C-alpha positions as semicolon CSV with decimal commas, in nm:
position;residue;x (nm);y (nm);z (nm)
1;M;18,177;37,706;12,428
2;D;18,087;37,537;12,146
3;R;18,258;37,206;12,010
4;S;18,211;37,337;11,643
5;G;18,141;37,079;11,397
6;A;17,884;37,307;11,219
7;K;17,753;37,230;10,900
8;G;17,870;37,296;10,555
9;G;18,220;37,287;10,521
10;C;18,348;37,537;10,337
11;S;18,467;37,894;10,430
12;E;18,275;38,103;10,335
13;K;18,072;37,919;10,643
14;C;18,265;37,945;10,810
15;Q;18,424;38,223;10,803
16;F;18,006;38,341;10,865
17;L;18,016;38,061;11,135
18;V;18,364;38,262;11,292
19;N;18,145;38,627;11,244
20;S;17,842;38,438;11,430
21;Y;18,016;38,277;11,701
22;A;18,188;38,700;11,759
23;D;17,831;38,820;11,761
24;L;17,772;38,532;11,993
25;H;18,020;38,608;12,271
26;Y;18,177;38,280;12,179
27;D;18,516;38,258;12,415
28;V;18,627;37,893;12,284
29;L;18,526;37,674;11,995
30;N;18,697;37,338;12,014
31;I;18,806;37,210;11,585
32;A;18,606;36,896;11,486
33;R;18,508;36,726;11,180
34;Q;18,389;36,961;10,967
35;E;18,661;37,245;10,991
36;I;18,949;36,990;10,915
37;S;18,705;36,901;10,610
38;M;18,783;37,280;10,467
39;G;19,156;37,221;10,454
40;Y;19,478;37,326;10,574
41;E;19,480;37,650;10,435
42;T;19,135;37,774;10,553
43;L;19,223;37,636;10,923
44;V;19,525;37,823;10,953
45;A;19,323;38,156;10,734
46;L;19,081;38,165;11,049
47;R;19,278;38,034;11,325
48;D;19,513;38,377;11,236
49;T;19,178;38,564;11,131
50;A;18,938;38,468;11,446
51;K;19,010;38,755;11,704
52;T;18,720;38,759;11,958
53;S;18,760;38,355;12,038
54;D;18,976;38,111;12,080
55;Y;18,990;37,786;11,871
56;V;19,138;37,610;12,049
57;C;19,268;37,110;11,978
58;A;19,509;36,893;12,173
59;N;19,602;36,631;11,875
60;L;19,539;36,834;11,569
61;T;19,959;36,833;11,413
62;D;20,082;36,985;11,145
63;A;20,189;36,675;10,884
64;K;20,539;36,868;10,799
65;T;20,729;37,010;11,112
66;G;20,460;36,773;11,312
67;K;20,400;37,101;11,642
68;L;20,048;37,197;11,745
69;I;19,757;37,381;11,450
70;F;19,601;37,559;11,803
71;D;19,634;37,591;12,068
72;P;19,548;37,272;12,282
73;Y;19,329;37,462;12,560
74;V;19,287;37,832;12,735
75;I;19,275;37,906;13,045
76;K;19,001;38,227;13,111
77;D;18,952;38,403;13,399
78;Y;18,516;38,385;13,481
79;G;18,421;38,591;13,843
80;N;18,677;38,417;14,033
81;M;18,800;38,078;13,852
82;R;19,056;38,001;13,588
83;V;18,860;37,796;13,396
84;A;19,112;37,627;13,128
85;V;18,944;37,485;12,803
86;M;19,100;37,206;12,619
87;G;19,000;37,060;12,306
88;L;19,037;36,674;12,098
89;L;18,943;36,481;11,812
90;R;18,849;36,181;11,857
91;D;19,095;36,022;11,704
92;A;18,834;35,754;11,588
93;D;18,674;36,027;11,380
94;F;19,049;35,975;11,147
95;P;19,106;35,558;10,992
96;A;19,406;35,609;10,852
97;T;19,212;35,556;10,546
98;T;18,985;35,866;10,605
99;S;18,957;36,142;10,341
100;L;18,890;36,405;10,576
101;V;19,217;36,477;10,683
102;D;19,461;36,573;10,429
103;T;19,765;36,372;10,527
104;N;19,935;36,605;10,380
105;F;19,938;36,890;10,508
106;M;19,768;36,825;10,878
107;R;19,746;36,451;11,099
108;V;19,481;36,377;11,346
109;T;19,680;36,231;11,721
110;S;19,563;35,998;12,017
111;T;19,278;36,132;12,172
112;K;19,393;35,908;12,388
113;D;19,775;36,111;12,451
114;A;19,679;36,434;12,427
115;A;19,482;36,433;12,703
116;N;19,746;36,323;12,883
117;K;19,951;36,523;12,820
118;Y;19,788;36,831;12,898
119;L;19,530;36,747;13,113
120;T;19,851;36,808;13,471
121;E;19,957;37,136;13,310
122;V;19,638;37,253;13,272
123;A;19,431;37,097;13,581
124;R;19,779;37,261;13,809
125;K;19,691;37,629;13,587
126;A;19,311;37,661;13,665
127;D;19,002;37,565;13,905
128;A;18,840;37,395;13,643
129;V;18,930;37,188;13,346
130;I;18,626;37,120;13,054
131;L;18,658;36,886;12,727
132;L;18,521;36,965;12,471
């Protein structure tokens, strides 16, 4: 697992990372600042093409629909253990005046609110919870 945030910011670089994460057998990755800086269309394309790794983020929403762009969490079975992995962006990294997020397409919602919304749910479904 990786909390992501690799430097680069271009779609070619990100596609390289997606392939690398697959080669490294990463199960779950959280979206971070660098991925967001690539823009909405690239994020959606990568989400839809990544076949071997799950991307999670519980507080990045589509500005038009209000729906999450990524699943807030995934649950993986490792032997006898069910592990929930939830991704969160630190909302303080994305103040209203930032140019990191194209607010025409994406919104970073409250980290605390997202955590509160999903933690109880995932705790019931899993033996362990990992926050990225």
